XYZ file of C-alpha atoms in Angstrom:
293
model
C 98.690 114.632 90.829
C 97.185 115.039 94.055
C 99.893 116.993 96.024
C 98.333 117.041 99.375
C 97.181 113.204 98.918
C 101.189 112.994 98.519
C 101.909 114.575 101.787
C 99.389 112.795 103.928
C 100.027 109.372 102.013
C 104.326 110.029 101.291
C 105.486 112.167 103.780
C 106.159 110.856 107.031
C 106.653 114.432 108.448
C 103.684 116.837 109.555
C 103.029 120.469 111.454
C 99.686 119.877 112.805
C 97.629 118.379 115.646
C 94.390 117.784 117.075
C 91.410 115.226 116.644
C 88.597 115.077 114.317
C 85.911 112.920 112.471
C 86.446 108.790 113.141
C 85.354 106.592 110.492
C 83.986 103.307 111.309
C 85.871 100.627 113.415
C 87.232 98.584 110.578
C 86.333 94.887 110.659
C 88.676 92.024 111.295
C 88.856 90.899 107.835
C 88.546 94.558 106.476
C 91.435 98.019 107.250
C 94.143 99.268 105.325
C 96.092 97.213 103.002
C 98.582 94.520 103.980
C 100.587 92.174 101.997
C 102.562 89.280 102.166
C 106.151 89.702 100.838
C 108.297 86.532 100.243
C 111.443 85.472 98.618
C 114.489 83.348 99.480
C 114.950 84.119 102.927
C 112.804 86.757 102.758
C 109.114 86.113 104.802
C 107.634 89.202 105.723
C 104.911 92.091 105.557
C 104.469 95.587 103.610
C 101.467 97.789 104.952
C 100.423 100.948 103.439
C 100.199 104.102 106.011
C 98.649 106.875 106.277
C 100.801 109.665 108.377
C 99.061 112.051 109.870
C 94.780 110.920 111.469
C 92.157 112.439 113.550
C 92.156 111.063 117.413
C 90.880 107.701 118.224
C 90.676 106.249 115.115
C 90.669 102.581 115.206
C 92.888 101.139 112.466
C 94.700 97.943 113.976
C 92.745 95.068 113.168
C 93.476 91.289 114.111
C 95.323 90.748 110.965
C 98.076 93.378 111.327
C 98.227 92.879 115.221
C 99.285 89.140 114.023
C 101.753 90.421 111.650
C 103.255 92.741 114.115
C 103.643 90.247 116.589
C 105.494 87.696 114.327
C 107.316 90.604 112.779
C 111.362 90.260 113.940
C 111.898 94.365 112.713
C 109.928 97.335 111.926
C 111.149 98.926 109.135
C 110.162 102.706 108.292
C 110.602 104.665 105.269
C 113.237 106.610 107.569
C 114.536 105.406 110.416
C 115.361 108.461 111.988
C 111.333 109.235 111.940
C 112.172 108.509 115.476
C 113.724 111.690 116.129
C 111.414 114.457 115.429
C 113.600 117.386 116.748
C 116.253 116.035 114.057
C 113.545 116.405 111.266
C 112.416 119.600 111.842
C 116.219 120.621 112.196
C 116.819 119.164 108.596
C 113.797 120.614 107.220
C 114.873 124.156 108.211
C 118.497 123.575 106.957
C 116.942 122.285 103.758
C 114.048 124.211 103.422
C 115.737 127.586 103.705
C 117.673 130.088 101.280
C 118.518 133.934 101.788
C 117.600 136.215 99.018
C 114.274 134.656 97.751
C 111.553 136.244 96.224
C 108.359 137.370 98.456
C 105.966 134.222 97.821
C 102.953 135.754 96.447
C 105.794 136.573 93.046
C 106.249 133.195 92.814
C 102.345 131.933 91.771
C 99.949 133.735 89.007
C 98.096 136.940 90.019
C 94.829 135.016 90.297
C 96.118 133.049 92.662
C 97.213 135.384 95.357
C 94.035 136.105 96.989
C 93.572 132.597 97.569
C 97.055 131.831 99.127
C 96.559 134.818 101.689
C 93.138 133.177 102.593
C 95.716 129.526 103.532
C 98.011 131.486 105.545
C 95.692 134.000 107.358
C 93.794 130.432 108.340
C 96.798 128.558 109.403
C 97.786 131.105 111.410
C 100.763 132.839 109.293
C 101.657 134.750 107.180
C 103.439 135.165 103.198
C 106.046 137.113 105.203
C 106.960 134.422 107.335
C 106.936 131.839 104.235
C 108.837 134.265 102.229
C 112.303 132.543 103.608
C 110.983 129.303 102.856
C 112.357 127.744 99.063
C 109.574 127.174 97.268
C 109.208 123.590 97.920
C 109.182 123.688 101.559
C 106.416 126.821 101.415
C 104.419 124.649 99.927
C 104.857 122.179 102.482
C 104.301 124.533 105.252
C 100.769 126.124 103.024
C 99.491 122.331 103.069
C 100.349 122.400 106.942
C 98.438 125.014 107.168
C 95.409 123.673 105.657
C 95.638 121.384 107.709
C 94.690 122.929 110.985
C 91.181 122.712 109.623
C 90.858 118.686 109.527
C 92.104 118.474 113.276
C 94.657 115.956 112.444
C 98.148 115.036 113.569
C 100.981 113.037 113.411
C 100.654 111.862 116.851
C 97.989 110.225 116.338
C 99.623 108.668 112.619
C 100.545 104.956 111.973
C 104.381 105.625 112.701
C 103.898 106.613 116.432
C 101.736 103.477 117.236
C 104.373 101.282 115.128
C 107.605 102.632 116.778
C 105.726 102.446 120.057
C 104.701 98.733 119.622
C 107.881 97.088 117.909
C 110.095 99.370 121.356
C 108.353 97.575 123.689
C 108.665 94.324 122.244
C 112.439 94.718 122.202
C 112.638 94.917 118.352
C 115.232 96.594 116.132
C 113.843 99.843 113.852
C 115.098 100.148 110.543
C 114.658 102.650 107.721
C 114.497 102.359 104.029
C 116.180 105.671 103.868
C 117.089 108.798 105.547
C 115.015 112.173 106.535
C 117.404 114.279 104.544
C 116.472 111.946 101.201
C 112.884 112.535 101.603
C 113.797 116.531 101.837
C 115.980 115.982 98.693
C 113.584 114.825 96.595
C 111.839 118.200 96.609
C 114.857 120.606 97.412
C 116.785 119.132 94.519
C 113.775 119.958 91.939
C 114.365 122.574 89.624
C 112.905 126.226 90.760
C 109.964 125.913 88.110
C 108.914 122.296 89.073
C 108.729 123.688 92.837
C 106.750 126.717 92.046
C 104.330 124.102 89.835
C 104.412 122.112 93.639
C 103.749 125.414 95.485
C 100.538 126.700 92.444
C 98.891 123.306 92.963
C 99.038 123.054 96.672
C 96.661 126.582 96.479
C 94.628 125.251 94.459
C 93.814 121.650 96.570
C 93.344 123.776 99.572
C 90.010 124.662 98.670
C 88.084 121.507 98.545
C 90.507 120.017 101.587
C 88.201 118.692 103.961
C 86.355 116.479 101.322
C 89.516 115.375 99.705
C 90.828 113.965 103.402
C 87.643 112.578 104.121
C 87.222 110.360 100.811
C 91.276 109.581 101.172
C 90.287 108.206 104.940
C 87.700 106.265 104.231
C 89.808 104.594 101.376
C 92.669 103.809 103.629
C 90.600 102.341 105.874
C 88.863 99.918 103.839
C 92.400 99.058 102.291
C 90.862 100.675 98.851
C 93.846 101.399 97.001
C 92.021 102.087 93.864
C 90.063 104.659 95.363
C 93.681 105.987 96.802
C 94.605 105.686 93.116
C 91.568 107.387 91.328
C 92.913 110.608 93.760
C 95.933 111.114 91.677
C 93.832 111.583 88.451
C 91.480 114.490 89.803
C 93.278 118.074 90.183
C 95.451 119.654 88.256
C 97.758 116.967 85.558
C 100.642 115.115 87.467
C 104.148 117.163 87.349
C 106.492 114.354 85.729
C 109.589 116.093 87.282
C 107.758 115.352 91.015
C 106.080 112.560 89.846
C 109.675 111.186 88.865
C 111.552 112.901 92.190
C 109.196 112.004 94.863
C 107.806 109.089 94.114
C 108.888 106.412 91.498
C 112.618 107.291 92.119
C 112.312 106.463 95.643
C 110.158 103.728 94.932
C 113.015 102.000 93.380
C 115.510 103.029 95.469
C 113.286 100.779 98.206
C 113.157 98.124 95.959
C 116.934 97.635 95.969
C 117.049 98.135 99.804
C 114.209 95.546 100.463
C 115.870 93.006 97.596
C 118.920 91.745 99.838
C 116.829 91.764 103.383
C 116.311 88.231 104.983
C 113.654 87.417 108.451
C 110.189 88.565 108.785
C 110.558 92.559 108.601
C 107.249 94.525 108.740
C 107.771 97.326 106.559
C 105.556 100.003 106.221
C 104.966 103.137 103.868
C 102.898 105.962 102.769
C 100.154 103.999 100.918
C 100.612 106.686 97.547
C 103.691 104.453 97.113
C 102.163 101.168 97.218
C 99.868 102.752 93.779
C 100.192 104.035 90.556
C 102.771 104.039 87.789
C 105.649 102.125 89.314
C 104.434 101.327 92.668
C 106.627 99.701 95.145
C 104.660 96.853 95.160
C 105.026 95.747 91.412
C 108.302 96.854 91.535
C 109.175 93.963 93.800
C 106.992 91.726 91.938
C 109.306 92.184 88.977
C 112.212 91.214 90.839
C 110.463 87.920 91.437
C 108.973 88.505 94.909
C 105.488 86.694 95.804
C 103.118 89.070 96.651
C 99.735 88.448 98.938
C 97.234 90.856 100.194
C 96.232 89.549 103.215
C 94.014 92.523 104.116
């Protein structure tokens, strides 16, 4: 599994900032993925995000400026995405443990050279990571090689979305909570994380590519290109796999099953793909399902 395609595509949560490259202005029938979602009472939209984008990148095309504007909620994969300062403060709560080993003893020999190379380019250092549980070091290393693609959050989907559905004077809901996102990782066994933190090294080298071709996918709404990500790298963990993804997929599921109105709900695209996706997931439960874009 791709582990940094999972925290660009999954995480709503990112350290960097800056701009960078812009692909092309999507057309109006062309740009990331949309769907219709209906059932019962149920008459609304699921769009697949990406979290963290160079500046000026122009994403929202006629068909999702339509959907927004019918839309009677936003709803986020965590509500409380709103509230940065709260994130970072659950993050270090989560993310930190006294007594841990110094980093570099926690990957193979061969691999040390490479991780100082992350940290000494993102501006830090294994000594400052060393606090970190494994899980959140490797959060902070993929941070880190970051800086490099000029990205940032700011300039994500989630921003634009929260800014949009305030100033229309609609509600903002969440599919779950910040902490739950955290959980998934800081609830994986010790070996599982230092798998998480060994693979993260090893993506960091080819980076730039691997955020260009993921780009250009998302904007063109190619979600089997998206897909055909998770099958290049090292083999996919089935303890993450399991933790980060498909369990929260159907934990969304069930929160999405009972809603009524016209909600526009929107996720990391990595969830709306692959084994268990959210999107089948609801067509199981006997939701109709339309890509629109």
């Amino acid at each position: 599994m791709r582990i940094f395609t999972r925290f660009l595509t999954l995480f709503a949560f990112a350290f960097v900032a800056a701009c960078g490259q812009e692909p092309p202005t999507p057309q109006p029938e062309h740009g990331p993925a949309i769907w219709r979602v209906q059932r019962g009472a149920l008459d609304g939209w699921i769009f697949g995000t990406i979290h963290v984008l160079p500046k000026g990148i122009a994403w929202q095309t006629r068909t999702f400026g339509e959907a927004i504007q019918q839309a009677d909620r936003l709803v986020l994969e965590a509500a409380d995405l709103q509230n940065p300062q709260k994130t970072l403060a659950l993050f270090e709560k989560m993310g930190r443990s006294p007594d841990l080993p110094p980093l570099g003893a926690r990957i193979p020999p061969a691999d040390r050279d490479a991780l100082e190379q992350i940290v000494a380019g993102g501006g830090t250092s294994t000594q400052a990571l060393a606090g970190y549980e494994s899980w959140a070091a490797a959060m902070l290393l993929s941070a880190a090689t970051q800086q490099s693609l000029h990205v940032s959050q700011d300039n994500g989907v989630e921003p634009a979305l929260i800014a949009a559905f305030k100033s229309a004077g609609k509600p903002i809901d969440g599919l779950e909570t910040v902490e739950r996102q955290f959980a998934a990782f800081d609830t994986l066994p010790e070996a599982a994380q230092r798998r998480l933190l060994v693979q993260t090294v090893h993506e960091a080298k080819d980076m730039r590519a691997l955020y260009d071709r993921i780009l250009n996918a998302w904007m063109k709404g190619d979600m089997a290109a998206i897909a055909k990500e998770d099958q290049i790298g090292d083999q996919p963990d089935p303890l993450v796999e399991e933790a980060v993804l498909i369990a929260r997929n159907r934990d969304w599921a069930k929160a999405i099953e009972p809603m009524t109105g016209r909600p526009f709900i929107a996720v990391g695209a990595g969830h709306l793909t692959g084994t268990d996706n959210l999107i089948d997931l609801l067509k199981a439960k006997g939701f109709s399902i339309t890509r629109l874009q």
